[in-house]
Each structure stands twice: as structure tokens, then as C-alpha cells.
PDB file of C-alpha atoms in Angstrom:
ATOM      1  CA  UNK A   5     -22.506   2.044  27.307  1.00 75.00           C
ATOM      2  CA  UNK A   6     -22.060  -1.633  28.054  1.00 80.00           C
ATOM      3  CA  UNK A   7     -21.159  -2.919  31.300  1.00 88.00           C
ATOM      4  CA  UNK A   8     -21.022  -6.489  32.945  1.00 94.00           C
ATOM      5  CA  UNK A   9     -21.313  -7.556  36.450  1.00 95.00           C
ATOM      6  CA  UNK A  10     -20.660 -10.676  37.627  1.00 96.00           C
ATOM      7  CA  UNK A  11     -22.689 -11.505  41.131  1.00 94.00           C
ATOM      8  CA  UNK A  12     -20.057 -13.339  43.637  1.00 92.00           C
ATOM      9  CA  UNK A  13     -16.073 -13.142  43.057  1.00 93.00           C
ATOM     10  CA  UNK A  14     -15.858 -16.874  44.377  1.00 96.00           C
ATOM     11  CA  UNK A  15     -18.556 -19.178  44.462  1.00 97.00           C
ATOM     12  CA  UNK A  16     -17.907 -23.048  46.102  1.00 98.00           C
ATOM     13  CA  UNK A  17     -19.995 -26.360  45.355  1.00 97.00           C
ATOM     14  CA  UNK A  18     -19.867 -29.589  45.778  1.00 97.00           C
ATOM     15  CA  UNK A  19     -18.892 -32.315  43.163  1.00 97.00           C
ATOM     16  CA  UNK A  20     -21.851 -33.350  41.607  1.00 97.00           C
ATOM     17  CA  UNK A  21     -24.209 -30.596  42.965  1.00 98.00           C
ATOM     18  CA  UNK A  22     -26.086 -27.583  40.606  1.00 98.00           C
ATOM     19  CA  UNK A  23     -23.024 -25.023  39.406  1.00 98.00           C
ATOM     20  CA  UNK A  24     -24.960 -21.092  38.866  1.00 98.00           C
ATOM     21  CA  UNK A  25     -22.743 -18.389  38.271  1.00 98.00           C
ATOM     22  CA  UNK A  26     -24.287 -14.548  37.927  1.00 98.00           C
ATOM     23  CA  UNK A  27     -24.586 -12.052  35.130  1.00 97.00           C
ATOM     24  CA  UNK A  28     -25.737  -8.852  34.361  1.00 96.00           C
ATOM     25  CA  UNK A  29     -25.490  -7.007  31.796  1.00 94.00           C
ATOM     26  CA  UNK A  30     -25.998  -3.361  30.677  1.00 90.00           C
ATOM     27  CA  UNK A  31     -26.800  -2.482  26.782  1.00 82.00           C
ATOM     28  CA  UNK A  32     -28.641  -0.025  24.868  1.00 75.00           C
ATOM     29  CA  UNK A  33     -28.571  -1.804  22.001  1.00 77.00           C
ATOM     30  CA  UNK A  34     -29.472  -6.190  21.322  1.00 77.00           C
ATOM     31  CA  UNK A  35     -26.668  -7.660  22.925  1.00 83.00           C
ATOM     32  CA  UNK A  36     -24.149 -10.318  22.336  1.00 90.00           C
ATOM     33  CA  UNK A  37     -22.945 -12.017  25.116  1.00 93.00           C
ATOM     34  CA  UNK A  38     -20.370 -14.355  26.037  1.00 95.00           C
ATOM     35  CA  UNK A  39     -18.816 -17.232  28.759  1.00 97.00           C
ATOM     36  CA  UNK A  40     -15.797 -17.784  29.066  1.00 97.00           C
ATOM     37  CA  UNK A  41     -13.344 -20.050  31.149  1.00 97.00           C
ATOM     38  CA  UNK A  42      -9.393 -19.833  32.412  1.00 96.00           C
ATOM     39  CA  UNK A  43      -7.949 -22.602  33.759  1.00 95.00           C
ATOM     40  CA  UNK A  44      -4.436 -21.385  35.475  1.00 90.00           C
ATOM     41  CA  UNK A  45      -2.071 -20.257  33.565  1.00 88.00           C
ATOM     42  CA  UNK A  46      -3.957 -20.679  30.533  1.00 93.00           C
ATOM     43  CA  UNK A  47      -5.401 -18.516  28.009  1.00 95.00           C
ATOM     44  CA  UNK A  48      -9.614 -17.893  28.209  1.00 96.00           C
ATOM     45  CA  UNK A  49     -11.524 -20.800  26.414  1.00 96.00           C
ATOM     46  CA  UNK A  50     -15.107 -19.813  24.466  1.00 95.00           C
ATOM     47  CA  UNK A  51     -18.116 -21.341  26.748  1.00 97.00           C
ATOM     48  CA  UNK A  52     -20.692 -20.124  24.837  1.00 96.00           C
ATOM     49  CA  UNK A  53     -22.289 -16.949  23.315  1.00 94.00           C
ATOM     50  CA  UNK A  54     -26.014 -16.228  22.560  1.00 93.00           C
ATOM     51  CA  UNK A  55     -26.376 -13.661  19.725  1.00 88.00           C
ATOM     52  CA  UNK A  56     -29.958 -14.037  18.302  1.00 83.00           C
ATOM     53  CA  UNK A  57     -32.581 -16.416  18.639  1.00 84.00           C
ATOM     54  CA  UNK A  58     -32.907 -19.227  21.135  1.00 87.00           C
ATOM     55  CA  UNK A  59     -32.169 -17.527  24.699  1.00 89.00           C
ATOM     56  CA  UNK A  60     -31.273 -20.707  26.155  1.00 95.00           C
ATOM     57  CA  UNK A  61     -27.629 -21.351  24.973  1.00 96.00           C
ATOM     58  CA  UNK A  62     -25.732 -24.858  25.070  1.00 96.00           C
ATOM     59  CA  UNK A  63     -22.244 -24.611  25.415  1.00 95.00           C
ATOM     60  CA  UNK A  64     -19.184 -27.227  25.901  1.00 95.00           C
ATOM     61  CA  UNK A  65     -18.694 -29.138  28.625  1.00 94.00           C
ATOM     62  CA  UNK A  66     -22.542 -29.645  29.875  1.00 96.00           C
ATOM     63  CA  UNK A  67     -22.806 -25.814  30.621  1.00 98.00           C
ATOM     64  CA  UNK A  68     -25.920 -23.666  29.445  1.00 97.00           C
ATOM     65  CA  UNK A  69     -26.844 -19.902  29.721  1.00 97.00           C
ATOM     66  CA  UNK A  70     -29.911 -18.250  29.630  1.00 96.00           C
ATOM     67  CA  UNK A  71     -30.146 -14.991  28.217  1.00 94.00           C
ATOM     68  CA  UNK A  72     -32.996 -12.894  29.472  1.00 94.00           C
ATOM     69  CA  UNK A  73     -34.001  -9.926  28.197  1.00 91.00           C
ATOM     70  CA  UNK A  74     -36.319  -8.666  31.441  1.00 91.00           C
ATOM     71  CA  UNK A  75     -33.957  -9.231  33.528  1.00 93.00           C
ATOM     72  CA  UNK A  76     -30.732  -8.560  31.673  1.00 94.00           C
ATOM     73  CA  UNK A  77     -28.927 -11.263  33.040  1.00 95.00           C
ATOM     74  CA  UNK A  78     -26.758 -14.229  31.169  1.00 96.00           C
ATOM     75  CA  UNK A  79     -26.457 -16.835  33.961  1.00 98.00           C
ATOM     76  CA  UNK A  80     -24.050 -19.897  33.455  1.00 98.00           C
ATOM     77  CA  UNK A  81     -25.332 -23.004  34.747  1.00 98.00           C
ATOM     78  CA  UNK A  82     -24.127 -26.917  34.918  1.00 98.00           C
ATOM     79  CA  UNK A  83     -26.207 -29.663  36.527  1.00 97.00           C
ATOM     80  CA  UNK A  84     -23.952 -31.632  37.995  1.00 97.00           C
ATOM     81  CA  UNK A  85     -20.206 -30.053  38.991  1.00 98.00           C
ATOM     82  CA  UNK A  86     -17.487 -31.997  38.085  1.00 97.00           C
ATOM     83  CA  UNK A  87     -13.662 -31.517  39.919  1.00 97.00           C
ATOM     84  CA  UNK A  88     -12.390 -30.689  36.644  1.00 96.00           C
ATOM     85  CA  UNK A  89     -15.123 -27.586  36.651  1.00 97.00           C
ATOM     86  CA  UNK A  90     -12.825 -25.377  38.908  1.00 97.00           C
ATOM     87  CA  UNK A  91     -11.653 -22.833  36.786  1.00 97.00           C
ATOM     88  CA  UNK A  92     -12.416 -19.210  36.563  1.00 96.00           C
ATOM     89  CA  UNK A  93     -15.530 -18.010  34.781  1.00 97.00           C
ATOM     90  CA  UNK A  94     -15.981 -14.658  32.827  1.00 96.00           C
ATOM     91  CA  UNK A  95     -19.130 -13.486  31.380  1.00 96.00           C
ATOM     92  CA  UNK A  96     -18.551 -10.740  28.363  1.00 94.00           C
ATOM     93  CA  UNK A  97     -20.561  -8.593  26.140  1.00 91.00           C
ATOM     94  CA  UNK A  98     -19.672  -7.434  23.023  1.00 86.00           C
ATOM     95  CA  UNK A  99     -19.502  -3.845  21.877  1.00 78.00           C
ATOM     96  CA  UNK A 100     -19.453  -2.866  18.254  1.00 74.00           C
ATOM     97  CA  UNK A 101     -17.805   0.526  16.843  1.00 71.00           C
ATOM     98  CA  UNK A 102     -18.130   1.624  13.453  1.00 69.00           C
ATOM     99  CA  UNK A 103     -15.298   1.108  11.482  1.00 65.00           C
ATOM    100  CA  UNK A 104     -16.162  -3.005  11.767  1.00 63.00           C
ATOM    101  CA  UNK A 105     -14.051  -3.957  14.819  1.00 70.00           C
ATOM    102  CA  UNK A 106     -16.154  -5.164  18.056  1.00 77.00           C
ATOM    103  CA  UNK A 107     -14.103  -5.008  21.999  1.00 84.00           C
ATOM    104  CA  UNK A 108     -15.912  -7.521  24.414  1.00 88.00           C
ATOM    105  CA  UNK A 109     -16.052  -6.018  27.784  1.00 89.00           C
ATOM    106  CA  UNK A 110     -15.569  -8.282  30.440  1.00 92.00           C
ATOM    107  CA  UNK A 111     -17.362  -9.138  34.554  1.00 94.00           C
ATOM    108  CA  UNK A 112     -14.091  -9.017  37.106  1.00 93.00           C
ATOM    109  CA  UNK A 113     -14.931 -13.315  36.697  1.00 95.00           C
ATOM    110  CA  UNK A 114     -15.982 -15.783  39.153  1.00 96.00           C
ATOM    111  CA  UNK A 115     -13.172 -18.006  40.480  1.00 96.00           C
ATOM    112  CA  UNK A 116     -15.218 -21.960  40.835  1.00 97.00           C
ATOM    113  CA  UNK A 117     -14.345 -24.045  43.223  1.00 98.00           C
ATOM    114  CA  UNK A 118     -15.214 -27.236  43.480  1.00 98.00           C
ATOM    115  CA  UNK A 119     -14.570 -29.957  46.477  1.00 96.00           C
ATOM    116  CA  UNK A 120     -15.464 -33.732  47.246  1.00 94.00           C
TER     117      UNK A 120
ATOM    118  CA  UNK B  30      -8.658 -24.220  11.509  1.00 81.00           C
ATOM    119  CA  UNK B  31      -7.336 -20.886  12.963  1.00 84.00           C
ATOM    120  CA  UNK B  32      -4.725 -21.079  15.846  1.00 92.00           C
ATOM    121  CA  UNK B  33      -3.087 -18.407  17.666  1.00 96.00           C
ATOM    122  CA  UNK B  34       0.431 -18.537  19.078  1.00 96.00           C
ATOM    123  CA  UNK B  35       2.337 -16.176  21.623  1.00 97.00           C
ATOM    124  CA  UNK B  36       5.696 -16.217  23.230  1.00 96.00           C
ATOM    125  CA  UNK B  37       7.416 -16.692  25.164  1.00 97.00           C
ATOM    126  CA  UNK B  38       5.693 -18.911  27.611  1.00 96.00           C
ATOM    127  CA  UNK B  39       6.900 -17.139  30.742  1.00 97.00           C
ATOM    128  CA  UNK B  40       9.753 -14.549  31.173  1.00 97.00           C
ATOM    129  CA  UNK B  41      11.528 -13.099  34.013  1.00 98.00           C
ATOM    130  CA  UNK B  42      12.774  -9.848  33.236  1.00 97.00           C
ATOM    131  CA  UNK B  43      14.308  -6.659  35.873  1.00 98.00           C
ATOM    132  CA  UNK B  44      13.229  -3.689  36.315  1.00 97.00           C
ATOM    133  CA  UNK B  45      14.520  -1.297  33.372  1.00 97.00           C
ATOM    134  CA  UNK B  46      15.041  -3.678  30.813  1.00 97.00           C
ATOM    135  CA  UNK B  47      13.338  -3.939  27.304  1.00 97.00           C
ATOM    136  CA  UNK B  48      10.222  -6.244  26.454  1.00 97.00           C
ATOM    137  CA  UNK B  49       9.120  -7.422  23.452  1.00 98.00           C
ATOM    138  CA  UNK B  50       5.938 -10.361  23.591  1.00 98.00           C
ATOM    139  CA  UNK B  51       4.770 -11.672  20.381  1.00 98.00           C
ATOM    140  CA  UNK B  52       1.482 -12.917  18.972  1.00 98.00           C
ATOM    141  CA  UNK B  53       0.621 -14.501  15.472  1.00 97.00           C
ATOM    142  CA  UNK B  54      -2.254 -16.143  14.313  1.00 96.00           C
ATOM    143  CA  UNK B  55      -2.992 -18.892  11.778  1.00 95.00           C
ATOM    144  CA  UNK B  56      -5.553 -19.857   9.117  1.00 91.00           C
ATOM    145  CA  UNK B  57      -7.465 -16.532   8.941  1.00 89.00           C
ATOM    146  CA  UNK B  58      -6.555 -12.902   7.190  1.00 88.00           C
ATOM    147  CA  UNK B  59      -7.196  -9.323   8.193  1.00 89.00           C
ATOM    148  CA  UNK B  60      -8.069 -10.486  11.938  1.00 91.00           C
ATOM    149  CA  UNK B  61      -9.134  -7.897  14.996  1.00 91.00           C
ATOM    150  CA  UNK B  62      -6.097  -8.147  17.119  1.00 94.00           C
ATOM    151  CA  UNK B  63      -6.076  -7.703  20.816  1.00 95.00           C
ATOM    152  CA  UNK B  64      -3.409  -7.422  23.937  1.00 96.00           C
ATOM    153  CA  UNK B  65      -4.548  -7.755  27.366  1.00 95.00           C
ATOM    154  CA  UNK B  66      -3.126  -8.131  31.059  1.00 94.00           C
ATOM    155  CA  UNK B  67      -4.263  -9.529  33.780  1.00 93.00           C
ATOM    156  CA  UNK B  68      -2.655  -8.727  37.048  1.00 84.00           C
ATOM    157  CA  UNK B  69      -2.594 -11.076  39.874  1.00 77.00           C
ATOM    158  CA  UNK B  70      -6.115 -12.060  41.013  1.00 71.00           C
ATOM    159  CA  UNK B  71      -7.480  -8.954  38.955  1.00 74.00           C
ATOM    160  CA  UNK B  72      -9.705  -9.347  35.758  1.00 84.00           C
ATOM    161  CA  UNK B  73      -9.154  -8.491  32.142  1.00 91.00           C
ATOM    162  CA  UNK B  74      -7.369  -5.437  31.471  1.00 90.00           C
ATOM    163  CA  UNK B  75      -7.611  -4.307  27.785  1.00 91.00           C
ATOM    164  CA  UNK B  76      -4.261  -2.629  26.337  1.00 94.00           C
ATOM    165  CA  UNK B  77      -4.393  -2.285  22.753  1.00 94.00           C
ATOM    166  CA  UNK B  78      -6.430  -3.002  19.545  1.00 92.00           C
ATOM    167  CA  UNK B  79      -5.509  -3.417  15.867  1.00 93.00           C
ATOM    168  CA  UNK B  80      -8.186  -3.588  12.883  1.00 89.00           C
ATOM    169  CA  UNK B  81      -5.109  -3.403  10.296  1.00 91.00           C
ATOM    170  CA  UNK B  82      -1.462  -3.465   9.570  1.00 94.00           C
ATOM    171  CA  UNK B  83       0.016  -0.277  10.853  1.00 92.00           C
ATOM    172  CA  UNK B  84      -3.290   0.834  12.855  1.00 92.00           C
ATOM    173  CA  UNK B  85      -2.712   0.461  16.733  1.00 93.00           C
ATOM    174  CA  UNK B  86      -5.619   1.865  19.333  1.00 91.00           C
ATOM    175  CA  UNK B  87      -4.375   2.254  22.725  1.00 89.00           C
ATOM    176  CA  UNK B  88      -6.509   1.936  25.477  1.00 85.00           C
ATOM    177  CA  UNK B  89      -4.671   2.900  28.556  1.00 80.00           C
ATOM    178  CA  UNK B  90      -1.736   5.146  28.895  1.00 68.00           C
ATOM    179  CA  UNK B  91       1.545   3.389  29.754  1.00 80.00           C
ATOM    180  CA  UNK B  92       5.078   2.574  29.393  1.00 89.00           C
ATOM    181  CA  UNK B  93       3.746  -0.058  26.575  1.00 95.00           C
ATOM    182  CA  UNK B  94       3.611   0.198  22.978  1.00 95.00           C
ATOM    183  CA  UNK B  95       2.222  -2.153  20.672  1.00 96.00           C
ATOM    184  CA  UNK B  96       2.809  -2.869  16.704  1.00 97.00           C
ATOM    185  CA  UNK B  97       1.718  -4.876  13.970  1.00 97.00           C
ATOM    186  CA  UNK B  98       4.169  -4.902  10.865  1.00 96.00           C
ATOM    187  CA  UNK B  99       2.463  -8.233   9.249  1.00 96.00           C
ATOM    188  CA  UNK B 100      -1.535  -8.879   8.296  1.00 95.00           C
ATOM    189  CA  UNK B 101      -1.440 -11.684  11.871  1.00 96.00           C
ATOM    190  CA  UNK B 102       1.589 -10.701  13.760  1.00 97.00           C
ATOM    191  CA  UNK B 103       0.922  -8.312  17.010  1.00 98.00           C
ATOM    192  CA  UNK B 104       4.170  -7.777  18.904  1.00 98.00           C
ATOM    193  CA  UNK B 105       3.818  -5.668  22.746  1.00 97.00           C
ATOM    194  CA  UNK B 106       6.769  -4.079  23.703  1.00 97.00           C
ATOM    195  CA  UNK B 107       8.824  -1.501  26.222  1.00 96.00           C
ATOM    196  CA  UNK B 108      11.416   0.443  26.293  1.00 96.00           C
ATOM    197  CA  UNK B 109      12.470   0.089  29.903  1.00 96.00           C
ATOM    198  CA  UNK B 110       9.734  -2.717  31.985  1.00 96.00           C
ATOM    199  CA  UNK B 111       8.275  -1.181  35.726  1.00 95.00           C
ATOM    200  CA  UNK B 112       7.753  -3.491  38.352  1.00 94.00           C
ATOM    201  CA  UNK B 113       3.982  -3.138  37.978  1.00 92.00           C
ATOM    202  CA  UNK B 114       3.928  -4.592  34.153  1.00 94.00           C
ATOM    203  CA  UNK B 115       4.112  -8.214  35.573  1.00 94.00           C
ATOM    204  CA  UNK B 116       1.248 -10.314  34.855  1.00 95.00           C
ATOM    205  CA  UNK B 117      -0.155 -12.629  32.521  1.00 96.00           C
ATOM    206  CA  UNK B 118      -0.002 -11.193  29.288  1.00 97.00           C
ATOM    207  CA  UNK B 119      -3.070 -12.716  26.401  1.00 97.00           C
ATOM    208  CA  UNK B 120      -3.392 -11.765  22.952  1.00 97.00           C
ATOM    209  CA  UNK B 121      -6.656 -12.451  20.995  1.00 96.00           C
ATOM    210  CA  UNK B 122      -8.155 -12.183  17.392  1.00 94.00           C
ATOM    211  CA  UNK B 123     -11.254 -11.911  16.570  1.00 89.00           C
ATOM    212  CA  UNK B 124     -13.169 -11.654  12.641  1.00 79.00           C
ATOM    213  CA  UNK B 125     -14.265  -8.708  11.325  1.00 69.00           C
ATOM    214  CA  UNK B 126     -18.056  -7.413  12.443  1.00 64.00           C
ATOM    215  CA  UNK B 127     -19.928  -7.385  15.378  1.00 59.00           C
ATOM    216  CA  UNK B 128     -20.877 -10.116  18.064  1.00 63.00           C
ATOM    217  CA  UNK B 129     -17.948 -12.547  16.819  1.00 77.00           C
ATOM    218  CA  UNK B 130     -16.217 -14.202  19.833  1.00 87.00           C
ATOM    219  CA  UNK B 131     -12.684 -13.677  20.259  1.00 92.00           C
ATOM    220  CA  UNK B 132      -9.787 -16.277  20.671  1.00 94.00           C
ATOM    221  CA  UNK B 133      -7.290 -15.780  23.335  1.00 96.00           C
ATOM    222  CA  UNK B 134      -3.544 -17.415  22.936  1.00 97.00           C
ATOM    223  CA  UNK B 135      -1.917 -19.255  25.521  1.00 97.00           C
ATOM    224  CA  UNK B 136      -0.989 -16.364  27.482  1.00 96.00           C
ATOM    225  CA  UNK B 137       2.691 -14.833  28.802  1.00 97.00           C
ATOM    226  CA  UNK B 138       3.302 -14.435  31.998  1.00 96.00           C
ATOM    227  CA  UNK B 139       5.942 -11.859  32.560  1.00 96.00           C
ATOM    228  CA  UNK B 140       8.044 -11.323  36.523  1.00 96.00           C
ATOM    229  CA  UNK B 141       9.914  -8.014  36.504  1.00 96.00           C
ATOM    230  CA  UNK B 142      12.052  -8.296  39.283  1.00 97.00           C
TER     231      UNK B 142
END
């Protein structure tokens, strides 16, 4: 069965310093995985996904992922942290059942925050 | 483009009284629809699924139902609302298949008083 953790339930950088948020992932089967943010109060906003290919994933908003296999991990990463960065962060992997419907199952998320 | 709306916004109900949230999507046919909660400072909480008109999959047992009368309209709903069904309530959609994201609405929050 598929499983996500997310490593640290609140993580804290500076503006302008490297953003790295955690994930693992558990699959018996090729995986597709997923990032995605919540503002407050909002709804959760696609970051990226890797499904096949390239494992190193470009998303919106200057973040990447790197999905890799040895290591089953899907880490988020951003260069440079902006203010506007602090959000929370939820890494997902997708589960297929036959019948043609898929349920993403979701890390408890990563609340960012991000001071001067 | 494909949009999904849900309302109401935000909605204070008491204890004991009925519920009904709705969710409809635009610009795509015979979506994957999806209900989740997420209580306060707690993660994603999956409720119900829908591959078709009339076909509901529960997930958890609870004083919720869920239906879907039209090809993109999911509606939640409850007879009589317990304190601890507050939270933010999202819908999503998703196509058919596997490894295709989902899309999450604009959420509901819901205060049962």
C-alpha cells in the first residue's frame, strides 16, 4: 500500500535562504507523486507532479522536486525563499484502483514559514 | 479551461441542524469527484469518492452523506451537524486514469456551534 511521510511538521527559513521540505514515499508499484500548496483559507494549488521520465521536476513558482527512486523520497526545494512562500506544503502519491478512478494519499503537510 | 466551484464560502451552523455543501465543476465531463475535511491544524481527511452519477464510495463512517444527481455536481450533506464536523470542507475532480493530479475548489469552512 502507499503511504507518504512528510519529514518536519514546521520548518522556518529565512527570506532569501535555500527552502527543502521532506518526502517519503512508500509504493509497490512506479509511482506518481505530487506537491501541493494551501495558502489559508484556500483550497490546495498543484506544485508539481513527476510521473515518468525526467526525475528532476520544475514546478511554479521557482520550486523543483527530485524524485528518487533509491531513496524513495520526492523532496521540494526553492533556492531562494520568498515572504510570499509561507504557505503549507503537502506532498501526495497517487493510488490507482481498477475500475479507472485514482485517490492521492496525502503527508500530514509541512506548514513554511518564512521571516525577514 | 476547467474550474471548480463550491459553496458557500463559510457557514456557521448549531449543533443539530441540517448541512448541505455543494461542488460543481466546469469545462470537463465524467470527472473523479472528491470531498475532503480538514480539521483544524490536521491534514487531509478523505470522505467520499464518485467515478459516476449515482455511484458514491464512502471512506469513513459518519453522520455525512454525499450525492451526485448531475455528471459535475457533488453535494455533502447531514441530517443533524455534530460539533466535531467543523472544518474546512474541499471538493476536488480529477480525469479519468491513473497519476492525473486533482483540482481542489476554494474550500468551505463550516463552525457548528
Amino acid at each position: 500500500a502507499q503511504s507518504v511521510t512528510q519529514l518536519g511538521s514546521h520548518v522556518s527559513v529565512s527570506e532569501g535562504a535555500l527552502v527543502l521540505l521532506r518526502c517519503n514515499y512508500s509504493s509497490s508499484v512506479p509511482p506518481y507523486l505530487f506537491w501541493y500548496v494551501q495558502y489559508p483559507n484556500q483550497g490546495l494549488q498543484l506544485l508539481l507532479k513527476y510521473t515518468t521520465g525526467a526525475t528532476l521536476v520544475k514546478g511554479i513558482n521557482g520550486f523543483e522536486a527530485e524524485f528518487k527512486k533509491s531513496e524513495t523520497s520526492f523532496h521540494l526545494t526553492k533556492p531562494s525563499a520568498h515572504m510570499s512562500d509561507a504557505a503549507e506544503y503537502f506532498c501526495a502519491v497517487s493510488r490507482s484502483f481498477s475500475g479507472g478512478y485514482n485517490k492521492l494519499i496525502f503527508g500530514a503537510g509541512t506548514r513554511l514559514a518564512v521571516h525577514p | 479551461s476547467q474550474t471548480i466551484h463550491q459553496w458557500p464560502a463559510t457557514l456557521v451552523q448549531p449543533v443539530g441542524s441540517p448541512l448541505s455543501l455543494e461542488c460543481t465543476v466546469e469545462g470537463t465531463s465524467n470527472p473523479n469527484l472528491y470531498w475532503y475535511r480538514q480539521a483544524a491544524g490536521r491534514g487531509l481527511q478523505l470522505l467520499f469518492y464518485s467515478v459516476g452519477i449515482g455511484q458514491i464510495s464512502s471512506e469513513v463512517p459518519q453522520n455525512l452523506s454525499a450525492s451526485r444527481p448531475q455528471d459535475r455536481q457533488f453535494i455533502l450533506s447531514s441530517k443533524k451537524l455534530l460539533l466535531s464536523d467543523s472544518g474546512f470542507y474541499l471538493c476536488a475532480w480529477t480525469g479519468q486514469g491513473v497519476g492525473y493530479e486533482q483540482y481542489f475548489g476554494p474550500g468551505t469552512r463550516l463552525t457548528v456551534t
